[in-house]
mmCIF file of C-alpha atoms and ligand atoms in Angstrom:
data_model
loop_
_atom_site.group_PDB
_atom_site.id
_atom_site.type_symbol
_atom_site.label_atom_id
_atom_site.label_comp_id
_atom_site.label_asym_id
_atom_site.label_seq_id
_atom_site.Cartn_x
_atom_site.Cartn_y
_atom_site.Cartn_z
ATOM 1 C CA MET A 1 61.806 -123.373 29.323
ATOM 2 C CA LEU A 2 60.435 -125.674 31.915
ATOM 3 C CA PHE A 3 63.768 -125.682 33.718
ATOM 4 C CA ILE A 4 63.904 -121.895 33.776
ATOM 5 C CA LEU A 5 60.393 -121.727 35.145
ATOM 6 C CA GLN A 6 61.282 -124.227 37.794
ATOM 7 C CA ALA A 7 64.455 -122.372 38.671
ATOM 8 C CA ASP A 8 62.492 -119.119 38.995
ATOM 9 C CA TYR A 9 59.973 -120.810 41.216
ATOM 10 C CA ILE A 10 62.628 -122.202 43.572
ATOM 11 C CA PHE A 11 64.284 -118.821 43.735
ATOM 12 C CA LEU A 12 60.967 -117.159 44.612
ATOM 13 C CA LEU A 13 60.190 -119.817 47.154
ATOM 14 C CA ASN A 14 63.614 -119.420 48.738
ATOM 15 C CA ASP A 15 63.051 -115.692 48.924
ATOM 16 C CA LEU A 16 59.803 -116.267 50.749
ATOM 17 C CA LEU A 17 61.377 -118.692 53.185
ATOM 18 C CA MET A 18 64.553 -116.790 53.933
ATOM 19 C CA SER A 19 64.051 -113.072 54.051
ATOM 20 C CA ILE A 20 65.288 -109.729 55.299
ATOM 21 C CA ARG A 21 62.818 -106.894 55.741
ATOM 22 C CA LYS A 22 63.775 -103.263 56.376
ATOM 23 C CA GLU A 23 61.731 -100.789 58.414
ATOM 24 C CA LYS A 24 62.232 -97.589 60.376
ATOM 25 C CA PHE A 25 63.223 -98.061 64.031
ATOM 26 C CA GLY A 26 63.654 -94.466 65.192
ATOM 27 C CA GLN A 27 65.354 -91.168 64.656
ATOM 28 C CA LEU A 28 68.494 -89.686 66.200
ATOM 29 C CA LYS A 29 68.703 -86.071 67.394
ATOM 30 C CA ASN A 30 70.819 -85.172 64.332
ATOM 31 C CA GLY A 31 67.917 -86.259 62.111
ATOM 32 C CA GLU A 32 69.443 -89.564 60.983
ATOM 33 C CA THR A 33 67.072 -92.500 60.656
ATOM 34 C CA VAL A 34 67.820 -95.698 62.529
ATOM 35 C CA TYR A 35 66.626 -98.716 60.540
ATOM 36 C CA GLN A 36 65.608 -102.127 61.767
ATOM 37 C CA PHE A 37 66.086 -105.303 59.744
ATOM 38 C CA ILE A 38 64.081 -108.446 60.366
ATOM 39 C CA LEU A 39 65.982 -111.573 59.325
ATOM 40 C CA LYS A 40 64.119 -114.873 58.998
ATOM 41 C CA ASN A 41 65.297 -118.296 57.914
ATOM 42 C CA LYS A 42 63.288 -121.152 56.444
ATOM 43 C CA ASN A 43 62.884 -122.809 59.867
ATOM 44 C CA GLY A 44 61.212 -119.759 61.345
ATOM 45 C CA LEU A 45 64.177 -118.441 63.316
ATOM 46 C CA MET A 46 64.039 -114.674 63.510
ATOM 47 C CA ALA A 47 66.638 -112.029 64.344
ATOM 48 C CA LYS A 48 66.287 -108.255 64.430
ATOM 49 C CA VAL A 49 69.225 -105.929 63.888
ATOM 50 C CA ILE A 50 69.263 -102.136 64.007
ATOM 51 C CA SER A 51 71.669 -99.784 62.257
ATOM 52 C CA TYR A 52 72.494 -98.034 65.558
ATOM 53 C CA GLY A 53 75.521 -99.858 66.946
ATOM 54 C CA GLY A 54 75.024 -102.695 64.430
ATOM 55 C CA THR A 55 72.927 -104.069 67.271
ATOM 56 C CA LEU A 56 71.113 -107.386 67.471
ATOM 57 C CA THR A 57 67.914 -106.471 69.313
ATOM 58 C CA GLU A 58 65.961 -109.736 69.220
ATOM 59 C CA LEU A 59 66.659 -113.395 68.470
ATOM 60 C CA TRP A 60 63.805 -115.891 68.601
ATOM 61 C CA THR A 61 64.598 -119.605 68.901
ATOM 62 C CA PRO A 62 62.458 -122.650 69.789
ATOM 63 C CA ASP A 63 62.678 -124.953 72.793
ATOM 64 C CA ARG A 64 62.190 -128.731 72.673
ATOM 65 C CA LYS A 65 58.430 -128.295 72.218
ATOM 66 C CA GLY A 66 58.856 -125.717 69.493
ATOM 67 C CA LYS A 67 57.989 -122.752 71.732
ATOM 68 C CA ARG A 68 59.882 -119.672 70.608
ATOM 69 C CA ILE A 69 61.205 -116.973 72.904
ATOM 70 C CA ASN A 70 63.568 -114.048 72.456
ATOM 71 C CA ILE A 71 66.897 -115.231 73.897
ATOM 72 C CA VAL A 72 68.756 -111.888 73.993
ATOM 73 C CA LEU A 73 68.288 -108.829 76.172
ATOM 74 C CA GLY A 74 67.304 -105.717 74.282
ATOM 75 C CA TYR A 75 64.854 -102.869 73.861
ATOM 76 C CA GLN A 76 62.035 -102.047 71.433
ATOM 77 C CA LYS A 77 62.669 -98.299 71.672
ATOM 78 C CA LEU A 78 65.701 -96.441 70.344
ATOM 79 C CA GLU A 79 65.680 -93.984 73.265
ATOM 80 C CA ASN A 80 66.363 -96.850 75.669
ATOM 81 C CA TYR A 81 69.424 -97.911 73.667
ATOM 82 C CA LEU A 82 70.640 -94.307 73.839
ATOM 83 C CA LYS A 83 69.989 -93.968 77.585
ATOM 84 C CA HIS A 84 70.454 -97.315 79.290
ATOM 85 C CA SER A 85 71.996 -100.054 77.181
ATOM 86 C CA PRO A 86 75.119 -101.782 78.592
ATOM 87 C CA TYR A 87 76.129 -102.718 75.020
ATOM 88 C CA PHE A 88 73.067 -104.998 74.559
ATOM 89 C CA GLY A 89 73.659 -106.897 71.290
ATOM 90 C CA ALA A 90 76.087 -104.279 70.018
ATOM 91 C CA THR A 91 78.928 -104.540 67.541
ATOM 92 C CA VAL A 92 81.808 -103.361 69.689
ATOM 93 C CA GLY A 93 84.919 -101.618 68.297
ATOM 94 C CA ARG A 94 87.341 -100.151 67.477
ATOM 95 C CA TYR A 95 88.708 -102.057 70.453
ATOM 96 C CA ALA A 96 86.449 -104.424 72.375
ATOM 97 C CA ASN A 97 87.294 -104.914 76.055
ATOM 98 C CA ARG A 98 89.859 -102.910 78.021
ATOM 99 C CA ILE A 99 93.085 -101.056 77.311
ATOM 100 C CA ALA A 100 95.011 -100.225 80.494
ATOM 101 C CA LYS A 101 94.746 -96.567 81.483
ATOM 102 C CA GLY A 102 93.585 -95.814 77.923
ATOM 103 C CA ARG A 103 97.182 -95.699 76.732
ATOM 104 C CA PHE A 104 99.287 -97.660 74.251
ATOM 105 C CA LYS A 105 102.360 -97.215 72.088
ATOM 106 C CA LEU A 106 102.457 -97.915 68.390
ATOM 107 C CA SER A 107 105.413 -97.244 66.063
ATOM 108 C CA GLY A 108 107.110 -95.268 68.861
ATOM 109 C CA LYS A 109 104.159 -92.932 69.426
ATOM 110 C CA THR A 110 101.941 -92.924 72.542
ATOM 111 C CA TYR A 111 98.183 -92.766 71.953
ATOM 112 C CA ARG A 112 95.670 -91.708 74.599
ATOM 113 C CA LEU A 113 92.087 -92.945 74.628
ATOM 114 C CA ALA A 114 89.046 -92.068 76.703
ATOM 115 C CA THR A 115 89.104 -93.764 80.126
ATOM 116 C CA ASN A 116 85.370 -94.530 80.197
ATOM 117 C CA ASN A 117 85.784 -97.469 82.604
ATOM 118 C CA SER A 118 87.973 -95.690 85.114
ATOM 119 C CA PRO A 119 90.949 -95.978 85.077
ATOM 120 C CA ASN A 120 90.773 -97.898 81.764
ATOM 121 C CA HIS A 121 89.470 -97.613 78.228
ATOM 122 C CA LEU A 122 86.479 -99.888 77.492
ATOM 123 C CA HIS A 123 84.796 -101.055 74.272
ATOM 124 C CA GLY A 124 86.039 -98.348 71.917
ATOM 125 C CA GLY A 125 85.097 -95.389 74.133
ATOM 126 C CA PRO A 126 81.996 -93.279 74.766
ATOM 127 C CA ARG A 127 81.561 -92.670 71.031
ATOM 128 C CA GLY A 128 82.820 -96.069 69.885
ATOM 129 C CA LEU A 129 81.327 -98.089 67.034
ATOM 130 C CA ALA A 130 78.639 -99.501 69.359
ATOM 131 C CA LEU A 131 77.213 -95.965 69.601
ATOM 132 C CA GLN A 132 77.342 -95.038 65.910
ATOM 133 C CA ASN A 133 74.601 -95.310 63.307
ATOM 134 C CA TRP A 134 75.965 -97.667 60.630
ATOM 135 C CA GLN A 135 75.274 -97.625 56.854
ATOM 136 C CA THR A 136 73.282 -100.653 55.768
ATOM 137 C CA GLU A 137 72.934 -102.840 52.698
ATOM 138 C CA ILE A 138 71.172 -106.143 52.066
ATOM 139 C CA ILE A 139 73.536 -108.397 50.145
ATOM 140 C CA LYS A 140 73.446 -111.863 48.590
ATOM 141 C CA THR A 141 75.888 -114.467 49.849
ATOM 142 C CA SER A 142 76.359 -118.150 49.052
ATOM 143 C CA GLU A 143 74.257 -118.878 52.142
ATOM 144 C CA GLY A 144 71.438 -116.521 51.270
ATOM 145 C CA ALA A 145 70.597 -112.916 52.049
ATOM 146 C CA ALA A 146 72.753 -111.106 54.600
ATOM 147 C CA LEU A 147 72.771 -107.693 56.199
ATOM 148 C CA ALA A 148 75.998 -105.722 55.801
ATOM 149 C CA LEU A 149 76.565 -102.728 58.074
ATOM 150 C CA THR A 150 79.448 -100.331 57.497
ATOM 151 C CA CYS A 151 80.885 -97.678 59.789
ATOM 152 C CA PHE A 152 83.588 -95.151 58.946
ATOM 153 C CA SER A 153 85.660 -93.987 61.906
ATOM 154 C CA PRO A 154 87.943 -91.037 61.113
ATOM 155 C CA ASP A 155 91.614 -90.790 62.059
ATOM 156 C CA GLY A 156 91.820 -89.757 65.718
ATOM 157 C CA ALA A 157 88.282 -90.865 66.656
ATOM 158 C CA GLU A 158 88.293 -91.754 70.361
ATOM 159 C CA GLY A 159 92.086 -91.357 70.195
ATOM 160 C CA PHE A 160 92.770 -94.205 67.727
ATOM 161 C CA PRO A 161 95.055 -93.606 64.734
ATOM 162 C CA GLY A 162 93.951 -94.134 61.124
ATOM 163 C CA ASN A 163 90.794 -93.747 59.065
ATOM 164 C CA LEU A 164 89.094 -97.071 59.711
ATOM 165 C CA THR A 165 86.259 -98.584 57.689
ATOM 166 C CA THR A 166 84.568 -101.520 59.371
ATOM 167 C CA THR A 167 81.912 -103.791 57.897
ATOM 168 C CA VAL A 168 79.988 -106.333 59.907
ATOM 169 C CA THR A 169 77.759 -108.857 58.142
ATOM 170 C CA TYR A 170 74.924 -110.775 59.747
ATOM 171 C CA CYS A 171 73.485 -113.861 58.071
ATOM 172 C CA LEU A 172 70.799 -116.080 59.595
ATOM 173 C CA THR A 173 71.443 -119.319 57.726
ATOM 174 C CA ASP A 174 69.035 -122.152 57.059
ATOM 175 C CA LYS A 175 71.271 -124.295 59.294
ATOM 176 C CA ASN A 176 70.034 -122.173 62.221
ATOM 177 C CA GLU A 177 73.231 -120.210 62.633
ATOM 178 C CA LEU A 178 73.797 -116.522 63.127
ATOM 179 C CA LYS A 179 76.991 -115.880 61.193
ATOM 180 C CA ILE A 180 78.805 -112.666 61.972
ATOM 181 C CA LYS A 181 81.715 -111.578 59.794
ATOM 182 C CA TYR A 182 83.972 -108.593 60.389
ATOM 183 C CA HIS A 183 86.087 -106.782 57.835
ATOM 184 C CA ALA A 184 88.182 -103.665 58.436
ATOM 185 C CA VAL A 185 90.739 -101.551 56.572
ATOM 186 C CA THR A 186 92.842 -98.609 57.717
ATOM 187 C CA ASP A 187 95.137 -96.060 56.056
ATOM 188 C CA GLN A 188 97.565 -95.948 59.031
ATOM 189 C CA THR A 189 98.889 -98.528 61.447
ATOM 190 C CA THR A 190 96.287 -98.979 64.182
ATOM 191 C CA VAL A 191 94.846 -101.554 66.602
ATOM 192 C CA VAL A 192 91.474 -103.281 66.219
ATOM 193 C CA ASN A 193 89.436 -105.784 68.200
ATOM 194 C CA PHE A 194 85.767 -106.427 67.435
ATOM 195 C CA THR A 195 83.156 -108.375 69.328
ATOM 196 C CA HIS A 196 79.465 -109.089 69.440
ATOM 197 C CA HIS A 197 77.901 -108.169 72.783
ATOM 198 C CA SER A 198 74.605 -110.081 73.013
ATOM 199 C CA TYR A 199 73.372 -110.956 76.478
ATOM 200 C CA PHE A 200 71.953 -114.486 76.164
ATOM 201 C CA ASN A 201 69.287 -116.030 78.363
ATOM 202 C CA LEU A 202 68.034 -119.363 77.008
ATOM 203 C CA SER A 203 65.245 -119.915 79.547
ATOM 204 C CA GLY A 204 63.557 -116.529 79.908
ATOM 205 C CA LYS A 205 64.035 -116.826 83.679
ATOM 206 C CA GLU A 206 65.611 -114.222 85.939
ATOM 207 C CA SER A 207 68.979 -115.962 86.190
ATOM 208 C CA VAL A 208 71.311 -117.852 83.890
ATOM 209 C CA LEU A 209 73.278 -119.439 86.726
ATOM 210 C CA ASP A 210 71.689 -122.826 85.967
ATOM 211 C CA HIS A 211 72.797 -122.687 82.303
ATOM 212 C CA LEU A 212 75.576 -125.126 81.474
ATOM 213 C CA LEU A 213 78.730 -123.909 79.778
ATOM 214 C CA ALA A 214 81.663 -125.678 78.161
ATOM 215 C CA ILE A 215 84.724 -123.924 76.705
ATOM 216 C CA LYS A 216 87.623 -125.455 74.773
ATOM 217 C CA SER A 217 90.225 -123.769 76.908
ATOM 218 C CA ASP A 218 92.488 -124.586 79.813
ATOM 219 C CA ARG A 219 93.699 -121.070 80.649
ATOM 220 C CA ILE A 220 92.361 -117.609 81.329
ATOM 221 C CA THR A 221 94.245 -114.338 81.215
ATOM 222 C CA SER A 222 94.234 -113.421 84.906
ATOM 223 C CA THR A 223 93.373 -109.837 85.691
ATOM 224 C CA ASP A 224 93.993 -107.191 88.332
ATOM 225 C CA LYS A 225 91.112 -105.609 90.214
ATOM 226 C CA THR A 226 90.414 -103.196 87.343
ATOM 227 C CA LEU A 227 90.030 -106.245 85.021
ATOM 228 C CA ILE A 228 93.270 -105.577 83.118
ATOM 229 C CA PRO A 229 95.332 -108.697 82.361
ATOM 230 C CA THR A 230 98.352 -109.026 84.629
ATOM 231 C CA GLY A 231 100.147 -110.702 81.707
ATOM 232 C CA ASN A 232 100.034 -114.107 83.418
ATOM 233 C CA TYR A 233 97.840 -117.057 82.514
ATOM 234 C CA LEU A 234 95.896 -118.991 85.112
ATOM 235 C CA HIS A 235 95.434 -122.705 84.451
ATOM 236 C CA VAL A 236 91.777 -123.609 85.080
ATOM 237 C CA HIS A 237 92.523 -126.962 86.746
ATOM 238 C CA ASN A 238 91.077 -126.984 90.288
ATOM 239 C CA THR A 239 89.609 -123.487 89.925
ATOM 240 C CA PRO A 240 86.056 -122.127 89.364
ATOM 241 C CA PHE A 241 87.230 -121.329 85.807
ATOM 242 C CA ASP A 242 87.248 -124.971 84.737
ATOM 243 C CA PHE A 243 84.593 -125.323 82.007
ATOM 244 C CA ARG A 244 86.486 -127.978 80.039
ATOM 245 C CA LYS A 245 83.403 -130.162 80.645
ATOM 246 C CA LEU A 246 79.833 -128.807 80.716
ATOM 247 C CA ALA A 247 79.286 -127.187 84.134
ATOM 248 C CA PRO A 248 76.597 -124.860 85.532
ATOM 249 C CA LEU A 249 77.596 -121.195 85.389
ATOM 250 C CA GLY A 250 76.531 -120.816 89.009
ATOM 251 C CA ALA A 251 78.221 -123.922 90.461
ATOM 252 C CA ARG A 252 81.358 -122.121 91.641
ATOM 253 C CA ILE A 253 80.716 -118.463 90.791
ATOM 254 C CA PHE A 254 80.490 -117.369 94.434
ATOM 255 C CA GLU A 255 83.620 -119.179 95.627
ATOM 256 C CA PRO A 256 86.135 -116.934 97.372
ATOM 257 C CA HIS A 257 88.563 -116.869 94.447
ATOM 258 C CA LEU A 258 90.444 -113.595 94.038
ATOM 259 C CA GLN A 259 89.749 -113.517 90.278
ATOM 260 C CA LEU A 260 85.991 -113.811 90.892
ATOM 261 C CA LYS A 261 86.097 -111.206 93.638
ATOM 262 C CA ASN A 262 87.776 -108.711 91.276
ATOM 263 C CA ALA A 263 84.929 -109.072 88.774
ATOM 264 C CA GLY A 264 81.876 -109.921 90.911
ATOM 265 C CA GLY A 265 81.468 -113.139 88.895
ATOM 266 C CA TYR A 266 82.827 -114.198 85.516
ATOM 267 C CA ASP A 267 84.163 -111.348 83.409
ATOM 268 C CA HIS A 268 87.267 -113.026 82.045
ATOM 269 C CA ASN A 269 88.981 -113.919 78.827
ATOM 270 C CA TRP A 270 89.462 -117.645 78.165
ATOM 271 C CA VAL A 271 92.468 -118.482 75.975
ATOM 272 C CA LEU A 272 90.890 -120.722 73.340
ATOM 273 C CA SER A 273 92.717 -123.925 72.442
ATOM 274 C CA GLY A 274 93.927 -124.595 68.919
ATOM 275 C CA TRP A 275 93.821 -121.036 67.598
ATOM 276 C CA ASN A 276 94.970 -120.943 63.976
ATOM 277 C CA ASN A 277 92.854 -118.087 62.549
ATOM 278 C CA ARG A 278 90.381 -120.640 61.157
ATOM 279 C CA LEU A 279 86.796 -121.097 62.209
ATOM 280 C CA ARG A 280 86.553 -123.807 64.863
ATOM 281 C CA SER A 281 84.047 -124.723 67.515
ATOM 282 C CA VAL A 282 85.012 -123.262 70.910
ATOM 283 C CA ALA A 283 82.086 -123.242 73.345
ATOM 284 C CA VAL A 284 78.578 -124.485 74.148
ATOM 285 C CA LEU A 285 75.900 -122.862 76.283
ATOM 286 C CA TYR A 286 72.980 -125.107 77.216
ATOM 287 C CA ASP A 287 69.738 -124.820 79.162
ATOM 288 C CA SER A 288 68.753 -128.400 80.008
ATOM 289 C CA GLU A 289 65.169 -127.513 80.914
ATOM 290 C CA SER A 290 64.161 -125.895 77.619
ATOM 291 C CA GLY A 291 66.748 -127.807 75.586
ATOM 292 C CA ARG A 292 67.978 -124.577 73.952
ATOM 293 C CA LYS A 293 71.632 -124.736 73.065
ATOM 294 C CA ILE A 294 74.113 -122.325 71.493
ATOM 295 C CA LYS A 295 77.268 -123.613 69.860
ATOM 296 C CA VAL A 296 79.940 -120.967 69.375
ATOM 297 C CA ALA A 297 82.561 -121.145 66.642
ATOM 298 C CA THR A 298 85.095 -118.440 65.917
ATOM 299 C CA THR A 299 88.348 -117.497 64.203
ATOM 300 C CA GLU A 300 89.326 -115.462 67.291
ATOM 301 C CA PRO A 301 91.842 -116.540 69.971
ATOM 302 C CA GLY A 302 89.811 -115.475 73.029
ATOM 303 C CA LEU A 303 86.350 -115.664 74.579
ATOM 304 C CA GLN A 304 85.213 -113.214 77.251
ATOM 305 C CA ILE A 305 82.521 -114.730 79.423
ATOM 306 C CA TYR A 306 80.627 -111.964 81.197
ATOM 307 C CA THR A 307 77.823 -113.138 83.507
ATOM 308 C CA GLY A 308 76.069 -109.769 83.745
ATOM 309 C CA ASN A 309 77.697 -108.930 87.067
ATOM 310 C CA PHE A 310 76.782 -105.249 86.712
ATOM 311 C CA LEU A 311 73.280 -105.651 85.252
ATOM 312 C CA ALA A 312 71.313 -104.986 88.454
ATOM 313 C CA GLY A 313 69.178 -101.867 88.181
ATOM 314 C CA THR A 314 69.288 -101.650 84.363
ATOM 315 C CA PRO A 315 65.760 -100.593 83.295
ATOM 316 C CA THR A 316 63.627 -102.885 81.153
ATOM 317 C CA GLU A 317 60.647 -101.720 79.091
ATOM 318 C CA LYS A 318 58.232 -103.187 81.623
ATOM 319 C CA LYS A 319 57.208 -100.466 84.055
ATOM 320 C CA GLY A 320 59.076 -100.706 87.344
ATOM 321 C CA VAL A 321 60.944 -103.863 86.315
ATOM 322 C CA LYS A 322 64.724 -103.733 86.473
ATOM 323 C CA LEU A 323 67.238 -106.351 85.471
ATOM 324 C CA LYS A 324 69.090 -108.430 88.027
ATOM 325 C CA ASN A 325 72.711 -109.477 88.108
ATOM 326 C CA TYR A 326 73.372 -112.805 86.362
ATOM 327 C CA GLN A 327 70.191 -112.452 84.295
ATOM 328 C CA ALA A 328 72.129 -113.071 81.066
ATOM 329 C CA VAL A 329 75.546 -114.086 79.830
ATOM 330 C CA CYS A 330 77.722 -112.610 77.079
ATOM 331 C CA LEU A 331 79.861 -114.874 74.918
ATOM 332 C CA GLU A 332 82.280 -112.325 73.482
ATOM 333 C CA THR A 333 84.732 -113.745 70.958
ATOM 334 C CA GLN A 334 87.720 -111.453 70.711
ATOM 335 C CA HIS A 335 91.462 -110.880 70.879
ATOM 336 C CA PHE A 336 92.727 -110.601 74.442
ATOM 337 C CA PRO A 337 92.090 -107.474 76.495
ATOM 338 C CA ASP A 338 94.935 -104.952 76.610
ATOM 339 C CA SER A 339 96.814 -106.658 73.771
ATOM 340 C CA PRO A 340 98.336 -103.347 72.576
ATOM 341 C CA ASN A 341 100.297 -103.289 75.874
ATOM 342 C CA GLN A 342 101.089 -107.005 76.113
ATOM 343 C CA SER A 343 103.537 -108.056 73.433
ATOM 344 C CA HIS A 344 103.187 -111.789 74.199
ATOM 345 C CA PHE A 345 99.424 -111.759 73.379
ATOM 346 C CA PRO A 346 98.239 -112.342 69.776
ATOM 347 C CA SER A 347 98.689 -109.036 67.970
ATOM 348 C CA THR A 348 95.802 -106.631 67.364
ATOM 349 C CA VAL A 349 97.834 -104.386 65.064
ATOM 350 C CA LEU A 350 96.315 -103.660 61.659
ATOM 351 C CA GLU A 351 98.629 -102.156 59.054
ATOM 352 C CA ALA A 352 97.614 -99.721 56.331
ATOM 353 C CA GLY A 353 96.403 -101.606 53.278
ATOM 354 C CA GLU A 354 95.963 -104.870 55.192
ATOM 355 C CA GLU A 355 92.510 -106.424 55.463
ATOM 356 C CA PHE A 356 91.242 -107.500 58.854
ATOM 357 C CA ARG A 357 88.810 -110.413 58.747
ATOM 358 C CA SER A 358 87.234 -112.479 61.468
ATOM 359 C CA GLU A 359 84.149 -114.607 61.864
ATOM 360 C CA THR A 360 81.993 -115.822 64.717
ATOM 361 C CA VAL A 361 79.071 -118.227 64.390
ATOM 362 C CA TYR A 362 76.380 -118.788 66.994
ATOM 363 C CA GLY A 363 74.582 -122.045 66.116
ATOM 364 C CA PHE A 364 71.160 -122.744 67.664
ATOM 365 C CA GLU A 365 70.015 -126.256 68.477
ATOM 366 C CA VAL A 366 67.709 -128.086 70.843
ATOM 367 C CA GLY A 367 69.106 -130.974 72.808
HETATM 368 C C1 GLA B 1 82.111 -106.295 78.939
HETATM 369 C C2 GLA B 1 83.008 -106.080 80.088
HETATM 370 C C3 GLA B 1 82.222 -105.976 81.344
HETATM 371 C C4 GLA B 1 81.174 -104.883 81.234
HETATM 372 C C5 GLA B 1 80.318 -105.124 80.021
HETATM 373 C C6 GLA B 1 79.389 -103.969 79.738
HETATM 374 O O1 GLA B 1 81.681 -107.567 78.834
HETATM 375 O O2 GLA B 1 84.019 -107.067 80.195
HETATM 376 O O3 GLA B 1 83.071 -105.696 82.422
HETATM 377 O O4 GLA B 1 81.799 -103.643 81.135
HETATM 378 O O5 GLA B 1 81.102 -105.304 78.890
HETATM 379 O O6 GLA B 1 78.663 -103.577 80.827
#
């Protein structure tokens, strides 16, 4: 009896320490409610996720002195996500990143997608998963409560073949990690590529160019001026793309390198070393002043580093205040851009009946 009482008590206590709370965030024009979920772990880390776009809207982590700030760009109001958001915190799919000219061939058939990043397709199109209101469920996992969001995308949506059901799960663990798991199934051969599009800023300052970055990678997929991979790899040795050791994002970003000129900064896919479909640590982002650090682990083969080169002019919720370029950085784990047209890249094809699974973990530390 005593044991049962004790067990109940621990369970209750755990529930108090690690929790997910649901509330209303807003309403879409079609009458659907957008919900917000507040995830807390036992150390006081807090994340907020909304059903619209499966979007992480806030993430509060401490600095060396224990001072917490929100380290991702986002909005408090739904209307701003609808009007202005450049994929802030969104779950991006069916295909994250670009597909050349919005065209690809699969099983002998040519598919045409929206070219919403002229002349290319970007991030699943203008009605992609990042712009859908997802179904939500709070679930129990071995690491505690998690939020599962599911989105059904019918055959032909945005030009992609197959009825696709995608589930993304967010768990804020007691080890101070945000674990994001993806699962997808289709009833026809299709292509998929999912990513998480948070814009991180670990200092709260107007630029992240003094943040240090390290990536376990010695190659990028070089791109043309529309940011489509040429098919060649560029070795990072002796280039501004060398982050094999911790280096400031801004140290070489303005060097006259053709790849940087094409993108206005970093907006490139690093080919991650040692890809074997298992979760492994791939990158670190660090702000030495506050001590905030993010460790990235993933099952994916690529990491798009985007330094917010097109952020300037994006409205914030402070009157008259607009964002600046390089005010945040995205760490987008993914398959390579344009894989459906590049047969030597890891495949993004998902067959009917197959289960797609991937996982990315952002771990928060102070150092
Ligand atoms: C991705 C792309 C960038 C940009 C942003 C959204 O990271 O690679 O070029 O389109 O999304 O603004």
